[in-house]
Short mmCIF file of C-alpha atoms in Angstrom, two decimals:
data_model
loop_
_atom_site.label_atom_id
_atom_site.label_comp_id
_atom_site.label_asym_id
_atom_site.label_seq_id
_atom_site.Cartn_x
_atom_site.Cartn_y
_atom_site.Cartn_z
CA UNK A 1 17.04 19.70 -0.08
CA UNK A 2 17.05 23.32 0.81
CA UNK A 3 14.07 24.57 2.60
CA UNK A 4 13.13 28.00 2.30
CA UNK A 5 11.45 29.46 5.50
CA UNK A 6 11.90 33.31 4.94
CA UNK A 7 8.04 33.55 4.19
CA UNK A 8 6.76 31.31 6.85
CA UNK A 9 5.92 31.81 10.73
CA UNK A 10 8.59 31.24 13.21
CA UNK A 11 6.82 28.01 14.40
CA UNK A 12 6.62 26.57 10.86
CA UNK A 13 10.27 27.56 10.46
CA UNK A 14 11.48 25.85 13.41
CA UNK A 15 9.44 22.70 12.65
CA UNK A 16 10.89 22.29 9.11
CA UNK A 17 14.31 23.10 10.22
CA UNK A 18 14.08 20.42 12.84
CA UNK A 19 12.71 17.84 10.33
CA UNK A 20 15.20 18.70 7.85
CA UNK A 21 15.34 16.13 4.92
CA UNK A 22 12.27 14.29 6.42
CA UNK A 23 9.83 17.02 5.41
CA UNK A 24 9.31 15.22 2.02
CA UNK A 25 9.04 11.72 3.30
CA UNK A 26 6.24 13.03 5.89
CA UNK A 27 4.45 14.98 3.12
CA UNK A 28 4.40 11.84 0.91
CA UNK A 29 3.68 9.71 3.84
CA UNK A 30 0.53 11.76 4.72
CA UNK A 31 -0.57 11.14 0.94
CA UNK A 32 -0.12 7.42 1.37
CA UNK A 33 -2.09 7.44 4.67
CA UNK A 34 -4.96 9.36 3.12
CA UNK A 35 -5.19 6.67 0.30
CA UNK A 36 -4.73 3.57 2.69
CA UNK A 37 -7.22 4.97 5.12
CA UNK A 38 -9.97 5.72 2.55
CA UNK A 39 -9.27 1.99 0.96
CA UNK A 40 -9.96 0.34 4.41
CA UNK A 41 -12.85 2.60 5.92
CA UNK A 42 -15.20 2.17 2.97
CA UNK A 43 -15.37 -1.66 3.76
CA UNK A 44 -16.84 -0.74 7.13
CA UNK A 45 -19.44 1.71 5.53
CA UNK A 46 -20.71 -0.51 2.83
CA UNK A 47 -24.00 -1.58 4.60
CA UNK A 48 -24.98 1.92 5.52
CA UNK A 49 -24.12 3.20 1.89
CA UNK A 50 -26.31 0.47 0.40
CA UNK A 51 -29.38 1.35 2.54
CA UNK A 52 -28.65 5.05 1.50
CA UNK A 53 -28.65 4.15 -2.22
CA UNK A 54 -31.55 1.58 -1.93
CA UNK A 55 -29.04 -1.39 -3.17
CA UNK A 56 -28.12 -4.58 -2.06
CA UNK A 57 -25.09 -4.47 0.06
CA UNK A 58 -23.27 -7.13 -1.99
CA UNK A 59 -23.47 -4.80 -5.06
CA UNK A 60 -21.72 -1.98 -3.30
CA UNK A 61 -18.61 -4.12 -3.37
CA UNK A 62 -18.10 -2.71 -6.91
CA UNK A 63 -17.12 0.56 -5.32
CA UNK A 64 -14.03 -1.05 -3.81
CA UNK A 65 -13.54 -2.87 -7.12
CA UNK A 66 -13.73 0.29 -9.28
CA UNK A 67 -11.15 1.88 -7.37
CA UNK A 68 -8.62 -1.14 -7.38
CA UNK A 69 -9.20 -1.46 -11.22
CA UNK A 70 -8.52 2.06 -12.03
CA UNK A 71 -5.36 2.27 -10.06
CA UNK A 72 -4.13 -0.97 -11.47
CA UNK A 73 -4.90 0.27 -15.03
CA UNK A 74 -3.00 3.42 -14.68
CA UNK A 75 -0.13 3.00 -12.03
CA UNK A 76 2.12 1.65 -14.79
CA UNK A 77 2.21 5.03 -16.38
CA UNK A 78 3.19 6.90 -13.24
CA UNK A 79 6.93 6.86 -13.97
CA UNK A 80 6.18 8.16 -17.65
CA UNK A 81 4.06 10.91 -16.27
CA UNK A 82 6.76 11.97 -13.64
CA UNK A 83 9.35 12.17 -16.40
CA UNK A 84 7.14 13.94 -19.08
CA UNK A 85 5.49 16.57 -16.60
CA UNK A 86 7.58 16.73 -13.60
CA UNK A 87 6.99 14.65 -10.43
CA UNK A 88 6.35 17.71 -8.24
CA UNK A 89 3.47 19.02 -10.56
CA UNK A 90 2.14 15.39 -11.04
CA UNK A 91 2.26 14.79 -7.10
CA UNK A 92 0.40 17.92 -6.27
CA UNK A 93 -2.03 17.73 -9.15
CA UNK A 94 -2.77 14.05 -7.91
CA UNK A 95 -3.60 15.15 -4.41
CA UNK A 96 -5.89 17.85 -5.78
CA UNK A 97 -7.83 15.16 -8.03
CA UNK A 98 -7.95 12.83 -5.05
CA UNK A 99 -9.51 15.32 -2.84
CA UNK A 100 -11.96 16.55 -5.45
CA UNK A 101 -12.85 12.85 -6.41
CA UNK A 102 -13.44 12.09 -2.54
CA UNK A 103 -15.89 15.21 -2.52
CA UNK A 104 -17.76 13.60 -5.39
CA UNK A 105 -17.90 10.33 -3.60
CA UNK A 106 -19.19 12.00 -0.55
CA UNK A 107 -21.97 13.80 -2.57
CA UNK A 108 -22.94 10.70 -4.51
CA UNK A 109 -26.82 10.12 -4.58
CA UNK A 110 -26.69 6.91 -6.61
CA UNK A 111 -24.37 3.64 -6.99
CA UNK A 112 -23.22 4.82 -10.62
CA UNK A 113 -22.15 8.31 -9.22
CA UNK A 114 -20.30 6.51 -6.53
CA UNK A 115 -18.54 4.20 -8.87
CA UNK A 116 -17.64 7.16 -11.38
CA UNK A 117 -16.00 8.92 -8.27
CA UNK A 118 -14.03 5.84 -7.23
CA UNK A 119 -12.64 5.38 -10.61
CA UNK A 120 -11.57 8.86 -10.71
CA UNK A 121 -10.30 8.33 -7.23
CA UNK A 122 -8.25 5.37 -8.20
CA UNK A 123 -6.66 7.07 -11.03
CA UNK A 124 -5.56 9.95 -8.63
CA UNK A 125 -4.35 7.37 -6.29
CA UNK A 126 -2.34 5.64 -9.09
CA UNK A 127 -0.35 8.89 -9.67
CA UNK A 128 -0.17 10.22 -5.91
CA UNK A 129 1.68 7.76 -3.99
CA UNK A 130 4.06 6.21 -6.67
CA UNK A 131 4.97 9.76 -7.92
CA UNK A 132 5.31 10.80 -4.36
CA UNK A 133 7.76 8.25 -3.79
CA UNK A 134 9.65 9.33 -7.16
CA UNK A 135 9.79 12.74 -5.34
CA UNK A 136 11.24 11.16 -2.22
CA UNK A 137 13.85 8.97 -4.11
CA UNK A 138 15.16 12.11 -6.20
CA UNK A 139 15.22 14.31 -2.94
CA UNK A 140 16.71 12.26 -0.29
CA UNK A 141 20.35 11.03 -0.34
CA UNK A 142 21.12 7.20 -0.35
CA UNK A 143 22.45 7.47 3.27
CA UNK A 144 18.82 8.85 4.38
CA UNK A 145 16.81 6.45 2.50
CA UNK A 146 16.21 3.91 5.20
CA UNK A 147 15.13 6.58 7.75
CA UNK A 148 12.89 8.08 5.02
CA UNK A 149 11.33 4.80 3.96
CA UNK A 150 10.51 4.24 7.67
CA UNK A 151 8.19 7.42 7.67
CA UNK A 152 6.87 6.39 4.30
CA UNK A 153 6.20 2.63 5.38
CA UNK A 154 4.17 3.47 8.48
CA UNK A 155 1.02 4.95 6.63
CA UNK A 156 0.70 1.55 4.69
CA UNK A 157 0.31 -0.17 7.93
CA UNK A 158 -1.40 2.34 9.93
CA UNK A 159 -4.26 3.06 7.29
CA UNK A 160 -5.56 -0.59 7.65
CA UNK A 161 -5.14 -0.60 11.37
CA UNK A 162 -7.27 2.84 11.81
CA UNK A 163 -9.57 2.37 8.94
CA UNK A 164 -11.91 -0.06 10.87
CA UNK A 165 -12.13 1.99 13.93
CA UNK A 166 -12.43 5.23 11.94
CA UNK A 167 -15.03 3.80 9.63
CA UNK A 168 -17.05 2.18 12.41
CA UNK A 169 -16.91 5.53 14.45
CA UNK A 170 -17.98 7.73 11.55
CA UNK A 171 -20.88 5.32 10.62
CA UNK A 172 -22.10 4.74 14.08
CA UNK A 173 -22.22 8.36 15.12
CA UNK A 174 -22.48 10.28 11.92
CA UNK A 175 -22.65 9.46 8.36
CA UNK A 176 -20.97 7.37 5.82
CA UNK A 177 -20.34 10.45 3.69
CA UNK A 178 -17.73 11.70 6.23
CA UNK A 179 -15.46 8.89 5.31
CA UNK A 180 -14.84 10.75 2.03
CA UNK A 181 -15.39 14.42 3.49
CA UNK A 182 -12.45 13.93 5.86
CA UNK A 183 -10.04 13.96 2.96
CA UNK A 184 -10.86 17.46 2.40
CA UNK A 185 -8.83 19.17 5.00
CA UNK A 186 -5.92 16.37 4.62
CA UNK A 187 -5.80 17.09 0.91
CA UNK A 188 -5.62 20.82 1.26
CA UNK A 189 -2.89 20.70 3.55
CA UNK A 190 -1.13 18.26 1.43
CA UNK A 191 -1.02 20.45 -1.60
CA UNK A 192 -0.06 23.49 0.32
CA UNK A 193 2.83 21.71 1.95
CA UNK A 194 3.68 20.03 -1.30
CA UNK A 195 3.91 23.25 -3.35
CA UNK A 196 5.78 24.93 -0.42
CA UNK A 197 8.44 22.23 0.52
CA UNK A 198 8.81 20.10 -2.49
CA UNK A 199 11.15 21.49 -5.05
CA UNK A 200 11.37 20.84 -8.69
CA UNK A 201 13.76 17.81 -8.99
CA UNK A 202 16.05 16.46 -11.83
CA UNK A 203 13.80 14.50 -13.92
CA UNK A 204 14.45 11.40 -16.07
CA UNK A 205 14.74 11.68 -19.79
CA UNK A 206 11.16 11.97 -20.89
CA UNK A 207 10.45 9.12 -23.54
CA UNK A 208 7.32 8.48 -25.71
CA UNK A 209 4.20 6.76 -24.16
CA UNK A 210 4.48 3.00 -24.88
CA UNK A 211 0.62 3.00 -26.04
CA UNK A 212 0.84 -0.87 -26.97
CA UNK A 213 2.29 -1.69 -23.45
CA UNK A 214 -0.15 0.38 -21.78
CA UNK A 215 -3.02 -1.38 -23.12
CA UNK A 216 -1.53 -4.70 -22.57
CA UNK A 217 -0.65 -4.01 -19.06
CA UNK A 218 -4.13 -2.31 -18.34
CA UNK A 219 -5.97 -5.47 -19.45
CA UNK A 220 -3.37 -7.84 -17.55
CA UNK A 221 -3.39 -6.03 -14.42
CA UNK A 222 -6.93 -4.97 -14.46
CA UNK A 223 -8.27 -8.59 -15.05
CA UNK A 224 -5.83 -10.07 -12.41
CA UNK A 225 -6.92 -7.55 -9.74
CA UNK A 226 -10.75 -7.89 -10.55
CA UNK A 227 -10.22 -11.69 -10.26
CA UNK A 228 -8.69 -11.49 -7.02
CA UNK A 229 -11.34 -9.17 -5.69
CA UNK A 230 -13.90 -11.60 -7.13
CA UNK A 231 -12.39 -14.48 -5.24
CA UNK A 232 -12.57 -12.55 -1.96
CA UNK A 233 -15.92 -11.54 -2.44
CA UNK A 234 -17.45 -14.51 -4.36
CA UNK A 235 -19.31 -12.42 -6.81
CA UNK A 236 -17.98 -14.32 -10.05
CA UNK A 237 -18.82 -17.92 -10.88
CA UNK A 238 -15.58 -20.17 -11.14
CA UNK A 239 -15.59 -20.46 -15.02
CA UNK A 240 -15.72 -16.68 -15.22
CA UNK A 241 -12.76 -16.10 -12.93
CA UNK A 242 -10.77 -18.80 -14.81
CA UNK A 243 -11.62 -17.25 -18.04
CA UNK A 244 -10.55 -13.79 -16.80
CA UNK A 245 -7.45 -15.06 -15.41
CA UNK A 246 -6.59 -16.74 -18.84
CA UNK A 247 -7.25 -13.42 -20.53
CA UNK A 248 -4.81 -11.57 -18.02
CA UNK A 249 -2.38 -14.19 -18.47
CA UNK A 250 -2.42 -14.00 -22.21
CA UNK A 251 -2.03 -10.15 -22.27
CA UNK A 252 0.87 -10.55 -19.71
CA UNK A 253 2.77 -13.06 -22.13
CA UNK A 254 2.05 -10.78 -24.96
CA UNK A 255 3.57 -7.77 -23.02
CA UNK A 256 6.60 -9.61 -22.04
CA UNK A 257 7.27 -10.39 -25.69
CA UNK A 258 6.32 -6.65 -26.66
CA UNK A 259 8.67 -5.30 -23.73
CA UNK A 260 11.61 -7.36 -25.17
CA UNK A 261 11.47 -5.54 -28.54
CA UNK A 262 10.21 -2.11 -27.50
CA UNK A 263 13.21 0.55 -26.78
CA UNK A 264 10.98 2.41 -24.08
CA UNK A 265 8.60 -0.31 -22.53
CA UNK A 266 6.15 0.86 -19.85
CA UNK A 267 7.38 -1.65 -17.42
CA UNK A 268 11.18 -2.22 -18.18
CA UNK A 269 12.18 -5.97 -17.09
CA UNK A 270 15.63 -5.15 -17.65
CA UNK A 271 15.61 -3.52 -14.18
CA UNK A 272 15.28 -7.06 -12.95
CA UNK A 273 19.08 -7.65 -13.85
CA UNK A 274 19.85 -5.53 -10.81
CA UNK A 275 19.95 -8.07 -7.86
CA UNK A 276 18.93 -5.62 -5.06
CA UNK A 277 15.83 -4.52 -6.86
CA UNK A 278 14.75 -7.85 -8.34
CA UNK A 279 15.19 -9.50 -4.78
CA UNK A 280 13.42 -6.78 -3.01
CA UNK A 281 10.59 -6.96 -5.68
CA UNK A 282 10.06 -10.64 -5.29
CA UNK A 283 10.74 -11.40 -1.80
CA UNK A 284 9.15 -8.10 -0.71
CA UNK A 285 5.93 -8.84 -2.48
CA UNK A 286 5.59 -11.97 -0.57
CA UNK A 287 5.72 -9.78 2.48
CA UNK A 288 3.15 -7.45 1.06
CA UNK A 289 0.50 -10.05 1.06
CA UNK A 290 0.34 -9.62 4.80
CA UNK A 291 -0.55 -5.76 4.44
CA UNK A 292 -4.08 -6.36 3.44
CA UNK A 293 -4.55 -9.87 4.76
CA UNK A 294 -3.67 -9.54 8.24
CA UNK A 295 -6.16 -6.65 8.90
CA UNK A 296 -8.73 -8.44 7.01
CA UNK A 297 -8.27 -11.59 9.07
CA UNK A 298 -8.23 -9.73 12.29
CA UNK A 299 -11.40 -8.02 11.53
CA UNK A 300 -13.06 -11.43 10.64
CA UNK A 301 -11.65 -12.97 13.93
CA UNK A 302 -12.49 -10.05 16.31
CA UNK A 303 -15.62 -8.96 14.84
CA UNK A 304 -17.34 -11.97 13.34
CA UNK A 305 -15.92 -14.87 15.42
CA UNK A 306 -15.62 -13.09 18.76
CA UNK A 307 -18.62 -10.74 18.59
CA UNK A 308 -16.73 -7.43 18.86
CA UNK A 309 -18.00 -4.24 17.51
CA UNK A 310 -16.08 -2.51 14.84
CA UNK A 311 -14.92 0.37 16.93
CA UNK A 312 -13.77 -1.92 19.86
CA UNK A 313 -11.97 -4.24 17.59
CA UNK A 314 -10.44 -1.25 15.96
CA UNK A 315 -9.11 0.12 19.10
CA UNK A 316 -7.60 -3.28 20.06
CA UNK A 317 -5.84 -3.73 16.87
CA UNK A 318 -4.55 0.01 17.49
CA UNK A 319 -1.55 -1.96 19.06
CA UNK A 320 -0.30 -2.69 15.54
CA UNK A 321 -0.02 0.91 14.69
CA UNK A 322 1.99 1.38 17.94
CA UNK A 323 4.36 -1.24 16.81
CA UNK A 324 4.71 0.43 13.70
CA UNK A 325 5.50 3.81 15.39
CA UNK A 326 8.24 2.20 17.48
CA UNK A 327 9.95 0.93 14.34
CA UNK A 328 10.35 4.53 13.05
CA UNK A 329 13.42 5.09 15.35
CA UNK A 330 14.55 1.53 15.18
CA UNK A 331 14.84 0.65 11.68
CA UNK A 332 17.84 2.73 10.48
CA UNK A 333 20.21 1.64 13.57
CA UNK A 334 18.91 -2.05 12.90
CA UNK A 335 19.78 -2.16 9.28
CA UNK A 336 23.11 -0.10 9.93
CA UNK A 337 24.10 -2.64 12.57
CA UNK A 338 23.19 -5.89 10.82
CA UNK A 339 22.89 -5.09 7.10
CA UNK A 340 19.99 -5.91 4.63
CA UNK A 341 20.74 -9.57 4.34
CA UNK A 342 20.59 -10.55 8.09
CA UNK A 343 17.94 -8.02 8.78
CA UNK A 344 15.48 -9.18 6.19
CA UNK A 345 16.07 -12.96 6.78
CA UNK A 346 15.59 -12.81 10.52
CA UNK A 347 12.85 -10.27 10.54
CA UNK A 348 10.73 -12.30 7.74
CA UNK A 349 10.83 -15.36 10.06
CA UNK A 350 9.78 -13.17 13.12
CA UNK A 351 7.16 -11.51 11.00
CA UNK A 352 5.92 -14.91 10.11
CA UNK A 353 5.86 -16.08 13.71
CA UNK A 354 3.83 -13.00 14.93
CA UNK A 355 1.04 -13.53 11.96
CA UNK A 356 0.88 -17.37 13.05
CA UNK A 357 0.65 -16.48 16.66
CA UNK A 358 -2.77 -15.06 16.00
CA UNK A 359 -4.23 -18.42 15.78
CA UNK A 360 -3.88 -18.92 19.53
CA UNK A 361 -6.42 -15.97 20.15
CA UNK A 362 -9.93 -17.06 21.54
CA UNK A 363 -12.75 -14.88 22.84
CA UNK A 364 -11.18 -15.61 26.34
CA UNK A 365 -7.59 -14.51 25.68
CA UNK A 366 -6.69 -11.61 27.77
CA UNK A 367 -6.77 -8.21 25.72
CA UNK A 368 -3.37 -7.53 27.03
CA UNK A 369 -1.95 -10.86 25.48
CA UNK A 370 -3.80 -9.76 22.18
CA UNK A 371 -2.15 -6.28 22.42
CA UNK A 372 1.35 -7.50 22.98
CA UNK A 373 1.23 -9.98 19.90
CA UNK A 374 0.02 -7.26 17.57
CA UNK A 375 2.40 -4.68 19.01
CA UNK A 376 5.34 -7.14 18.01
CA UNK A 377 3.51 -7.83 14.83
CA UNK A 378 3.38 -4.26 13.87
CA UNK A 379 6.98 -3.69 14.48
CA UNK A 380 8.28 -6.69 12.48
CA UNK A 381 6.10 -5.92 9.43
CA UNK A 382 6.91 -2.09 9.57
CA UNK A 383 10.60 -3.03 9.70
CA UNK A 384 10.29 -5.41 6.87
CA UNK A 385 8.42 -2.94 4.67
CA UNK A 386 11.00 -0.32 5.51
CA UNK A 387 13.82 -2.83 4.77
CA UNK A 388 12.60 -3.93 1.18
CA UNK A 389 11.42 -0.48 0.20
CA UNK A 390 14.69 0.90 1.00
CA UNK A 391 16.75 -2.14 -0.68
CA UNK A 392 15.02 -1.84 -3.89
CA UNK A 393 16.24 1.52 -4.79
CA UNK A 394 19.81 1.07 -3.24
CA UNK A 395 21.39 0.42 -6.88
CA UNK A 396 18.89 2.43 -8.94
CA UNK A 397 20.29 5.43 -10.70
CA UNK A 398 18.52 8.82 -10.96
CA UNK A 399 17.51 8.18 -14.53
CA UNK A 400 15.86 4.90 -13.64
CA UNK A 401 13.86 6.00 -10.71
CA UNK A 402 10.54 6.72 -12.64
CA UNK A 403 10.59 3.37 -14.44
CA UNK A 404 11.59 1.50 -11.29
CA UNK A 405 8.93 3.13 -9.35
CA UNK A 406 6.28 2.26 -11.89
CA UNK A 407 7.11 -1.36 -11.94
CA UNK A 408 7.38 -1.62 -8.46
CA UNK A 409 4.11 -0.07 -7.69
CA UNK A 410 2.28 -2.13 -10.36
CA UNK A 411 3.76 -5.49 -8.79
CA UNK A 412 2.82 -4.13 -5.15
CA UNK A 413 -0.80 -3.41 -6.34
CA UNK A 414 -1.08 -7.10 -7.36
CA UNK A 415 0.53 -8.29 -4.32
CA UNK A 416 -1.80 -6.37 -1.94
CA UNK A 417 -4.97 -7.51 -3.78
CA UNK A 418 -3.72 -11.09 -3.81
CA UNK A 419 -3.28 -11.16 -0.09
CA UNK A 420 -6.85 -10.24 0.60
CA UNK A 421 -7.92 -12.81 -1.88
CA UNK A 422 -5.77 -15.56 -0.46
CA UNK A 423 -7.06 -14.97 3.06
CA UNK A 424 -10.75 -14.84 2.12
CA UNK A 425 -10.27 -17.92 -0.13
CA UNK A 426 -8.68 -19.83 3.10
CA UNK A 427 -11.81 -18.64 5.06
CA UNK A 428 -14.07 -20.16 2.32
CA UNK A 429 -12.34 -23.51 2.15
CA UNK A 430 -12.37 -23.85 5.98
CA UNK A 431 -16.07 -23.16 6.18
CA UNK A 432 -16.69 -25.40 3.23
CA UNK A 433 -14.87 -28.21 4.80
CA UNK A 434 -16.88 -27.80 7.95
CA UNK A 435 -20.10 -27.79 5.83
CA UNK A 436 -21.46 -24.58 6.96
CA UNK A 437 -21.80 -20.91 5.71
CA UNK A 438 -21.29 -19.32 9.22
CA UNK A 439 -17.84 -18.07 10.17
CA UNK A 440 -16.23 -19.54 13.34
CA UNK A 441 -12.97 -18.78 15.05
CA UNK A 442 -11.46 -21.84 13.62
CA UNK A 443 -12.00 -20.54 10.11
CA UNK A 444 -9.48 -17.72 10.41
CA UNK A 445 -6.77 -20.22 11.32
CA UNK A 446 -5.83 -21.52 7.72
CA UNK A 447 -5.85 -17.84 6.53
CA UNK A 448 -3.10 -16.85 9.41
CA UNK A 449 -1.19 -19.97 8.68
CA UNK A 450 -0.93 -19.57 4.93
CA UNK A 451 -0.07 -15.86 5.18
CA UNK A 452 2.45 -16.35 7.85
CA UNK A 453 4.19 -19.22 6.16
CA UNK A 454 4.37 -17.25 2.87
CA UNK A 455 5.90 -14.34 4.89
CA UNK A 456 8.62 -17.06 6.04
CA UNK A 457 9.02 -18.22 2.46
CA UNK A 458 10.44 -14.81 1.58
CA UNK A 459 13.63 -15.98 3.26
CA UNK A 460 14.52 -17.95 0.24
CA UNK A 461 14.91 -14.63 -1.67
CA UNK A 462 16.61 -12.60 1.11
CA UNK A 463 19.19 -15.37 1.64
CA UNK A 464 20.64 -14.73 -1.89
CA UNK A 465 21.62 -11.31 -1.05
CA UNK A 466 25.21 -10.67 -0.79
CA UNK A 467 26.49 -9.73 2.76
CA UNK A 468 27.29 -6.25 1.75
CA UNK A 469 24.06 -5.67 -0.41
CA UNK A 470 22.85 -2.04 -0.34
CA UNK A 471 25.96 -1.08 1.93
CA UNK A 472 25.56 2.48 0.37
CA UNK A 473 22.00 2.87 1.83
CA UNK A 474 22.23 0.84 5.12
CA UNK A 475 25.59 2.44 6.12
CA UNK A 476 27.00 -0.99 7.09
CA UNK A 477 30.79 -1.33 6.60
#
């Protein structure tokens, strides 16, 4: 990618020249960080928001669900939108819309206004991050993909880690409204950088929008995400959850039948015939269960079971962010040395061990020990996400990037929501088994065990990779 610096200050010119092809991954990564941070800090602010609106705190969960539902409904069309209107234009417009909707959320005076703002924010997020990934894939060469993905994977981990600390600080020392207003400077900077440094890229062939497919996937993904959230927060009865799961399943089956006959399906299952894409998608989404589940379980363990404040617990879990930052410089050499197959198989096991290791924490565990375990866990999880994100697009052609990103983003949305639901369900089962409604340190153990073992099970997928899988991306000879 050629960067024009003639009209910039010498300082900006030097920075962009030094970063070179990593400018675009950093811009897209900042957008992802803004989305992930916003998604996590709101959970900390719910009690304060409920008091401001005069609502029951439990009802405020709808603000989280509204965002997830909107994102799940619209994320399948991100590839179509990028091909139809141009990835650069859609990405920049999505940042603008996300920033404006954040402002509307911060100015909300009622729960209804908040829900409307969050739904608009979810739509913007469904376009912003996946289309940003399309921009990256069409800009960065295959040989630079692992390095670029290491920049892009960090925000997905840093957001949930920073979220509780940032949310706790803002609510405790300021106002919950600042969790939305803080997106303003980030969004303005993001738009300026996107328009200045992201050039128009070669688009895929624009196709007609698959209206029937969009409606079927919207109902399927929307009901599934809503059910996962309902399980996590206990807001629906079991019969209602089962009924909605059945509705989502039926729409999913109808879409599979429709996709087999449609010339331009909105989610193209023919991409699963590419081994690296299908294995990265299936095995990688077992890994993504940990993205939302581990920060959730750590918050329950440190804040509820051990009695730490949100800010203190957030500062302790910051070790995971440091581990992710350490990985940034290590991912490319590791994958080049060992290849995707060996790296993902071994690292999936190590990541699972680091998650299961959290069950040994007690209120008397020295903070230094907790920091070391979380530091290693952050490194392993970040390396795994970088690996699967890079492998997924190793054999995808330029004309397939939009469809591949749309499909991968839709499945990832489900995986992250499912991770939190599984962790919350494990907590409830443990408390029910003890016959109590009060969370204890022992109740987080099943959650860590389930997520850690699930992570290890992804080895079954990665072991099916050929030794030279993704060699054009990894650089391993």
